[in-house]
PDB file of C-alpha atoms in Angstrom:
ATOM      1  CA  UNK A   1     123.739  85.595  94.177  1.00  0.00           C
ATOM      2  CA  UNK A   2     123.969  83.714  90.695  1.00  0.00           C
ATOM      3  CA  UNK A   3     120.710  85.015  89.687  1.00  0.00           C
ATOM      4  CA  UNK A   4     121.443  88.616  90.308  1.00  0.00           C
ATOM      5  CA  UNK A   5     125.149  88.418  88.387  1.00  0.00           C
ATOM      6  CA  UNK A   6     122.907  87.039  85.000  1.00  0.00           C
ATOM      7  CA  UNK A   7     120.528  90.018  85.543  1.00  0.00           C
ATOM      8  CA  UNK A   8     123.321  92.466  85.444  1.00  0.00           C
ATOM      9  CA  UNK A   9     125.070  91.224  82.521  1.00  0.00           C
ATOM     10  CA  UNK A  10     121.721  91.917  80.562  1.00  0.00           C
ATOM     11  CA  UNK A  11     122.371  95.802  81.062  1.00  0.00           C
ATOM     12  CA  UNK A  12     125.503  96.077  78.790  1.00  0.00           C
ATOM     13  CA  UNK A  13     123.861  95.522  75.431  1.00  0.00           C
ATOM     14  CA  UNK A  14     120.905  97.586  76.450  1.00  0.00           C
ATOM     15  CA  UNK A  15     122.855 100.440  77.539  1.00  0.00           C
ATOM     16  CA  UNK A  16     125.093 100.108  74.518  1.00  0.00           C
ATOM     17  CA  UNK A  17     122.070 100.449  72.266  1.00  0.00           C
ATOM     18  CA  UNK A  18     120.489 103.062  74.321  1.00  0.00           C
ATOM     19  CA  UNK A  19     123.980 105.060  73.740  1.00  0.00           C
ATOM     20  CA  UNK A  20     123.737 104.137  69.744  1.00  0.00           C
ATOM     21  CA  UNK A  21     120.258 105.487  69.790  1.00  0.00           C
ATOM     22  CA  UNK A  22     121.220 108.866  71.296  1.00  0.00           C
ATOM     23  CA  UNK A  23     124.145 108.991  68.839  1.00  0.00           C
ATOM     24  CA  UNK A  24     121.762 108.474  65.992  1.00  0.00           C
ATOM     25  CA  UNK A  25     119.305 111.246  67.192  1.00  0.00           C
ATOM     26  CA  UNK A  26     122.110 113.503  67.383  1.00  0.00           C
ATOM     27  CA  UNK A  27     123.299 112.757  63.737  1.00  0.00           C
ATOM     28  CA  UNK A  28     119.840 113.117  62.439  1.00  0.00           C
ATOM     29  CA  UNK A  29     119.557 116.360  64.365  1.00  0.00           C
ATOM     30  CA  UNK A  30     122.562 117.861  63.222  1.00  0.00           C
ATOM     31  CA  UNK A  31     123.043 116.382  59.361  1.00  0.00           C
ATOM     32  CA  UNK A  32     119.240 116.014  58.658  1.00  0.00           C
ATOM     33  CA  UNK A  33     120.321 112.365  57.934  1.00  0.00           C
ATOM     34  CA  UNK A  34     117.403 109.878  57.048  1.00  0.00           C
ATOM     35  CA  UNK A  35     119.705 106.988  57.562  1.00  0.00           C
ATOM     36  CA  UNK A  36     120.297 107.851  60.873  1.00  0.00           C
ATOM     37  CA  UNK A  37     116.573 108.163  61.407  1.00  0.00           C
ATOM     38  CA  UNK A  38     116.011 104.870  60.281  1.00  0.00           C
ATOM     39  CA  UNK A  39     118.984 103.577  62.607  1.00  0.00           C
ATOM     40  CA  UNK A  40     117.247 105.158  65.693  1.00  0.00           C
ATOM     41  CA  UNK A  41     113.868 103.428  64.676  1.00  0.00           C
ATOM     42  CA  UNK A  42     115.604 100.178  64.288  1.00  0.00           C
ATOM     43  CA  UNK A  43     117.531 100.601  67.660  1.00  0.00           C
ATOM     44  CA  UNK A  44     114.042 101.359  69.101  1.00  0.00           C
ATOM     45  CA  UNK A  45     112.493  97.854  68.114  1.00  0.00           C
ATOM     46  CA  UNK A  46     115.584  95.904  69.373  1.00  0.00           C
ATOM     47  CA  UNK A  47     115.763  97.857  72.605  1.00  0.00           C
ATOM     48  CA  UNK A  48     111.901  97.044  73.282  1.00  0.00           C
ATOM     49  CA  UNK A  49     112.596  93.783  72.322  1.00  0.00           C
ATOM     50  CA  UNK A  50     115.621  93.253  74.706  1.00  0.00           C
ATOM     51  CA  UNK A  51     113.835  94.988  77.792  1.00  0.00           C
ATOM     52  CA  UNK A  52     110.749  93.010  77.311  1.00  0.00           C
ATOM     53  CA  UNK A  53     112.945  89.673  77.410  1.00  0.00           C
ATOM     54  CA  UNK A  54     115.046  90.953  80.469  1.00  0.00           C
ATOM     55  CA  UNK A  55     111.810  91.838  82.197  1.00  0.00           C
ATOM     56  CA  UNK A  56     110.443  88.439  81.302  1.00  0.00           C
ATOM     57  CA  UNK A  57     113.610  86.695  82.535  1.00  0.00           C
ATOM     58  CA  UNK A  58     113.491  88.598  85.949  1.00  0.00           C
ATOM     59  CA  UNK A  59     109.749  87.697  86.488  1.00  0.00           C
ATOM     60  CA  UNK A  60     110.557  84.200  86.075  1.00  0.00           C
ATOM     61  CA  UNK A  61     113.601  84.528  88.676  1.00  0.00           C
ATOM     62  CA  UNK A  62     111.140  86.340  90.969  1.00  0.00           C
ATOM     63  CA  UNK A  63     108.570  83.760  90.815  1.00  0.00           C
ATOM     64  CA  UNK A  64     111.230  81.131  92.423  1.00  0.00           C
ATOM     65  CA  UNK A  65     113.048  83.413  94.471  1.00  0.00           C
ATOM     66  CA  UNK A  66     113.018  83.401  98.385  1.00  0.00           C
ATOM     67  CA  UNK A  67     111.561  86.262 100.168  1.00  0.00           C
ATOM     68  CA  UNK A  68     114.925  87.316 101.343  1.00  0.00           C
ATOM     69  CA  UNK A  69     115.898  87.850  97.880  1.00  0.00           C
ATOM     70  CA  UNK A  70     112.887  89.650  96.284  1.00  0.00           C
ATOM     71  CA  UNK A  71     113.595  93.222  97.404  1.00  0.00           C
ATOM     72  CA  UNK A  72     117.046  93.168  95.380  1.00  0.00           C
ATOM     73  CA  UNK A  73     115.269  91.389  92.653  1.00  0.00           C
ATOM     74  CA  UNK A  74     112.346  94.100  92.288  1.00  0.00           C
ATOM     75  CA  UNK A  75     115.260  96.701  92.153  1.00  0.00           C
ATOM     76  CA  UNK A  76     116.311  95.441  88.667  1.00  0.00           C
ATOM     77  CA  UNK A  77     112.883  95.041  87.688  1.00  0.00           C
ATOM     78  CA  UNK A  78     112.173  98.901  88.469  1.00  0.00           C
ATOM     79  CA  UNK A  79     115.505  99.731  86.740  1.00  0.00           C
ATOM     80  CA  UNK A  80     114.216  98.111  83.499  1.00  0.00           C
ATOM     81  CA  UNK A  81     110.740  99.419  83.593  1.00  0.00           C
ATOM     82  CA  UNK A  82     112.359 102.981  83.734  1.00  0.00           C
ATOM     83  CA  UNK A  83     114.355 102.116  81.010  1.00  0.00           C
ATOM     84  CA  UNK A  84     111.368 101.112  78.933  1.00  0.00           C
ATOM     85  CA  UNK A  85     110.189 104.764  79.329  1.00  0.00           C
ATOM     86  CA  UNK A  86     113.452 106.064  78.498  1.00  0.00           C
ATOM     87  CA  UNK A  87     113.688 104.059  75.228  1.00  0.00           C
ATOM     88  CA  UNK A  88     110.076 105.163  74.336  1.00  0.00           C
ATOM     89  CA  UNK A  89     110.773 108.853  75.323  1.00  0.00           C
ATOM     90  CA  UNK A  90     114.308 108.725  73.135  1.00  0.00           C
ATOM     91  CA  UNK A  91     112.523 107.251  70.031  1.00  0.00           C
ATOM     92  CA  UNK A  92     109.935 109.723  70.427  1.00  0.00           C
ATOM     93  CA  UNK A  93     112.503 112.509  69.175  1.00  0.00           C
ATOM     94  CA  UNK A  94     112.297 110.908  65.904  1.00  0.00           C
ATOM     95  CA  UNK A  95     109.246 112.781  65.107  1.00  0.00           C
ATOM     96  CA  UNK A  96     110.509 116.245  65.819  1.00  0.00           C
ATOM     97  CA  UNK A  97     113.718 115.705  64.368  1.00  0.00           C
ATOM     98  CA  UNK A  98     112.123 114.158  61.282  1.00  0.00           C
ATOM     99  CA  UNK A  99     109.996 117.253  60.811  1.00  0.00           C
ATOM    100  CA  UNK A 100     113.000 119.446  61.248  1.00  0.00           C
ATOM    101  CA  UNK A 101     114.790 117.462  58.265  1.00  0.00           C
ATOM    102  CA  UNK A 102     111.878 117.098  56.054  1.00  0.00           C
ATOM    103  CA  UNK A 103     110.964 120.948  56.420  1.00  0.00           C
ATOM    104  CA  UNK A 104     114.296 122.050  56.541  1.00  0.00           C
ATOM    105  CA  UNK A 105     113.838 124.000  59.600  1.00  0.00           C
ATOM    106  CA  UNK A 106     116.848 125.809  60.883  1.00  0.00           C
ATOM    107  CA  UNK A 107     117.624 126.338  64.486  1.00  0.00           C
ATOM    108  CA  UNK A 108     119.731 129.304  65.787  1.00  0.00           C
ATOM    109  CA  UNK A 109     123.379 128.511  66.631  1.00  0.00           C
ATOM    110  CA  UNK A 110     122.806 128.772  70.395  1.00  0.00           C
ATOM    111  CA  UNK A 111     120.009 126.266  70.019  1.00  0.00           C
ATOM    112  CA  UNK A 112     122.138 123.880  68.047  1.00  0.00           C
ATOM    113  CA  UNK A 113     124.903 124.360  70.360  1.00  0.00           C
ATOM    114  CA  UNK A 114     122.406 123.682  73.325  1.00  0.00           C
ATOM    115  CA  UNK A 115     120.839 120.452  71.925  1.00  0.00           C
ATOM    116  CA  UNK A 116     124.316 118.982  71.303  1.00  0.00           C
ATOM    117  CA  UNK A 117     125.499 119.854  74.751  1.00  0.00           C
ATOM    118  CA  UNK A 118     122.320 118.021  75.962  1.00  0.00           C
ATOM    119  CA  UNK A 119     123.134 115.005  73.955  1.00  0.00           C
ATOM    120  CA  UNK A 120     126.628 114.963  75.245  1.00  0.00           C
ATOM    121  CA  UNK A 121     125.158 114.915  78.780  1.00  0.00           C
ATOM    122  CA  UNK A 122     122.759 112.301  77.909  1.00  0.00           C
ATOM    123  CA  UNK A 123     125.250 109.948  76.580  1.00  0.00           C
ATOM    124  CA  UNK A 124     127.692 110.638  79.311  1.00  0.00           C
ATOM    125  CA  UNK A 125     124.655 109.561  82.083  1.00  0.00           C
ATOM    126  CA  UNK A 126     123.970 106.350  80.199  1.00  0.00           C
ATOM    127  CA  UNK A 127     127.735 105.464  80.116  1.00  0.00           C
ATOM    128  CA  UNK A 128     127.894 106.244  83.886  1.00  0.00           C
ATOM    129  CA  UNK A 129     124.601 104.350  84.507  1.00  0.00           C
ATOM    130  CA  UNK A 130     126.229 101.179  83.041  1.00  0.00           C
ATOM    131  CA  UNK A 131     129.389 101.601  84.975  1.00  0.00           C
ATOM    132  CA  UNK A 132     127.374 101.950  88.145  1.00  0.00           C
ATOM    133  CA  UNK A 133     125.315  98.934  87.474  1.00  0.00           C
ATOM    134  CA  UNK A 134     128.580  96.890  86.620  1.00  0.00           C
ATOM    135  CA  UNK A 135     130.612  98.153  89.701  1.00  0.00           C
ATOM    136  CA  UNK A 136     127.916  99.081  92.457  1.00  0.00           C
ATOM    137  CA  UNK A 137     130.332 102.029  93.342  1.00  0.00           C
ATOM    138  CA  UNK A 138     128.751 104.410  95.821  1.00  0.00           C
ATOM    139  CA  UNK A 139     130.683 107.374  94.152  1.00  0.00           C
ATOM    140  CA  UNK A 140     129.203 106.660  90.952  1.00  0.00           C
ATOM    141  CA  UNK A 141     125.715 106.463  92.060  1.00  0.00           C
ATOM    142  CA  UNK A 142     125.909 109.858  93.793  1.00  0.00           C
ATOM    143  CA  UNK A 143     127.704 111.137  90.439  1.00  0.00           C
ATOM    144  CA  UNK A 144     124.943 109.744  88.400  1.00  0.00           C
ATOM    145  CA  UNK A 145     122.295 111.325  90.380  1.00  0.00           C
ATOM    146  CA  UNK A 146     124.107 114.632  90.159  1.00  0.00           C
ATOM    147  CA  UNK A 147     124.710 114.737  86.460  1.00  0.00           C
ATOM    148  CA  UNK A 148     120.987 113.739  85.708  1.00  0.00           C
ATOM    149  CA  UNK A 149     119.963 116.735  87.934  1.00  0.00           C
ATOM    150  CA  UNK A 150     122.258 118.902  86.080  1.00  0.00           C
ATOM    151  CA  UNK A 151     120.560 117.826  82.674  1.00  0.00           C
ATOM    152  CA  UNK A 152     117.348 118.515  84.129  1.00  0.00           C
ATOM    153  CA  UNK A 153     118.361 121.939  85.405  1.00  0.00           C
ATOM    154  CA  UNK A 154     119.882 122.606  81.914  1.00  0.00           C
ATOM    155  CA  UNK A 155     116.797 121.736  79.928  1.00  0.00           C
ATOM    156  CA  UNK A 156     114.841 124.107  82.294  1.00  0.00           C
ATOM    157  CA  UNK A 157     117.336 126.798  81.853  1.00  0.00           C
ATOM    158  CA  UNK A 158     117.578 126.185  77.943  1.00  0.00           C
ATOM    159  CA  UNK A 159     113.758 126.379  77.552  1.00  0.00           C
ATOM    160  CA  UNK A 160     113.715 129.791  79.424  1.00  0.00           C
ATOM    161  CA  UNK A 161     116.585 131.112  77.151  1.00  0.00           C
ATOM    162  CA  UNK A 162     114.839 129.802  74.218  1.00  0.00           C
ATOM    163  CA  UNK A 163     111.562 131.885  75.150  1.00  0.00           C
ATOM    164  CA  UNK A 164     113.719 134.945  75.549  1.00  0.00           C
ATOM    165  CA  UNK A 165     115.007 134.375  71.860  1.00  0.00           C
ATOM    166  CA  UNK A 166     111.517 133.812  70.613  1.00  0.00           C
ATOM    167  CA  UNK A 167     110.368 136.819  71.952  1.00  0.00           C
ATOM    168  CA  UNK A 168     113.507 138.993  70.657  1.00  0.00           C
ATOM    169  CA  UNK A 169     112.936 137.384  67.026  1.00  0.00           C
ATOM    170  CA  UNK A 170     116.252 135.432  67.111  1.00  0.00           C
ATOM    171  CA  UNK A 171     114.683 132.033  66.072  1.00  0.00           C
ATOM    172  CA  UNK A 172     112.139 130.751  63.733  1.00  0.00           C
ATOM    173  CA  UNK A 173     108.919 130.332  65.284  1.00  0.00           C
ATOM    174  CA  UNK A 174     108.201 126.949  63.546  1.00  0.00           C
ATOM    175  CA  UNK A 175     111.575 125.615  65.362  1.00  0.00           C
ATOM    176  CA  UNK A 176     110.206 126.509  68.837  1.00  0.00           C
ATOM    177  CA  UNK A 177     108.002 123.398  69.262  1.00  0.00           C
ATOM    178  CA  UNK A 178     110.732 121.313  67.854  1.00  0.00           C
ATOM    179  CA  UNK A 179     113.496 122.319  70.288  1.00  0.00           C
ATOM    180  CA  UNK A 180     110.748 122.415  72.936  1.00  0.00           C
ATOM    181  CA  UNK A 181     109.977 118.747  72.146  1.00  0.00           C
ATOM    182  CA  UNK A 182     114.004 117.908  72.164  1.00  0.00           C
ATOM    183  CA  UNK A 183     114.139 119.653  75.693  1.00  0.00           C
ATOM    184  CA  UNK A 184     111.278 117.549  77.089  1.00  0.00           C
ATOM    185  CA  UNK A 185     112.829 114.205  75.936  1.00  0.00           C
ATOM    186  CA  UNK A 186     116.198 115.161  77.355  1.00  0.00           C
ATOM    187  CA  UNK A 187     114.350 116.381  80.727  1.00  0.00           C
ATOM    188  CA  UNK A 188     112.623 113.078  81.047  1.00  0.00           C
ATOM    189  CA  UNK A 189     115.917 111.051  80.442  1.00  0.00           C
ATOM    190  CA  UNK A 190     117.567 113.353  83.389  1.00  0.00           C
ATOM    191  CA  UNK A 191     114.440 112.759  85.710  1.00  0.00           C
ATOM    192  CA  UNK A 192     114.767 109.009  85.106  1.00  0.00           C
ATOM    193  CA  UNK A 193     118.499 109.030  85.482  1.00  0.00           C
ATOM    194  CA  UNK A 194     117.731 110.393  88.944  1.00  0.00           C
ATOM    195  CA  UNK A 195     115.246 107.791  89.498  1.00  0.00           C
ATOM    196  CA  UNK A 196     117.504 104.796  88.588  1.00  0.00           C
ATOM    197  CA  UNK A 197     120.538 106.494  90.439  1.00  0.00           C
ATOM    198  CA  UNK A 198     118.390 106.377  93.741  1.00  0.00           C
ATOM    199  CA  UNK A 199     117.192 102.952  93.231  1.00  0.00           C
ATOM    200  CA  UNK A 200     120.940 101.994  92.703  1.00  0.00           C
ATOM    201  CA  UNK A 201     121.780 103.632  95.895  1.00  0.00           C
ATOM    202  CA  UNK A 202     119.123 102.021  97.854  1.00  0.00           C
TER     203      UNK A 202
END
């Protein structure tokens, strides 16, 4: 239906900004870049507005839609709500990353490599989610779910490895809560990636 096509078109700029937000977080993490932190905060504000406007538009369409179309429209509403949570989660990384930069806290080489691997995975999942929304491809739906599950698994594995490094004295104690906060954020992204993939597969 025409209304659904209009809703789908709203996702491209949202996912592009989510990808840029992940990129800004990664750059701020690696380079202690104040400019990237500011970009992250700016993107957060833009995304919050875009998502609210999109949800308002879906609500207006839902209010007039016949019953036969409501289930499909509710799916898009649910995805947008999931993306609101994702946006807040990713924006929340500004606090630990900002503290890392402000206090000059160093991570072990292993932790830096793991963090960058997670940033790569997150960016890939966001790109695949947009492709899935555009194409409604069943293979991509399964792929998004599997990749999101891998991201969750990696976050759990990296948390266990980090604890071992901490016990062995291979990383600074003040780095621990910051790394774990990053893992929590990426784990949430993975969990919501699974949820969105399953909604798209319905």
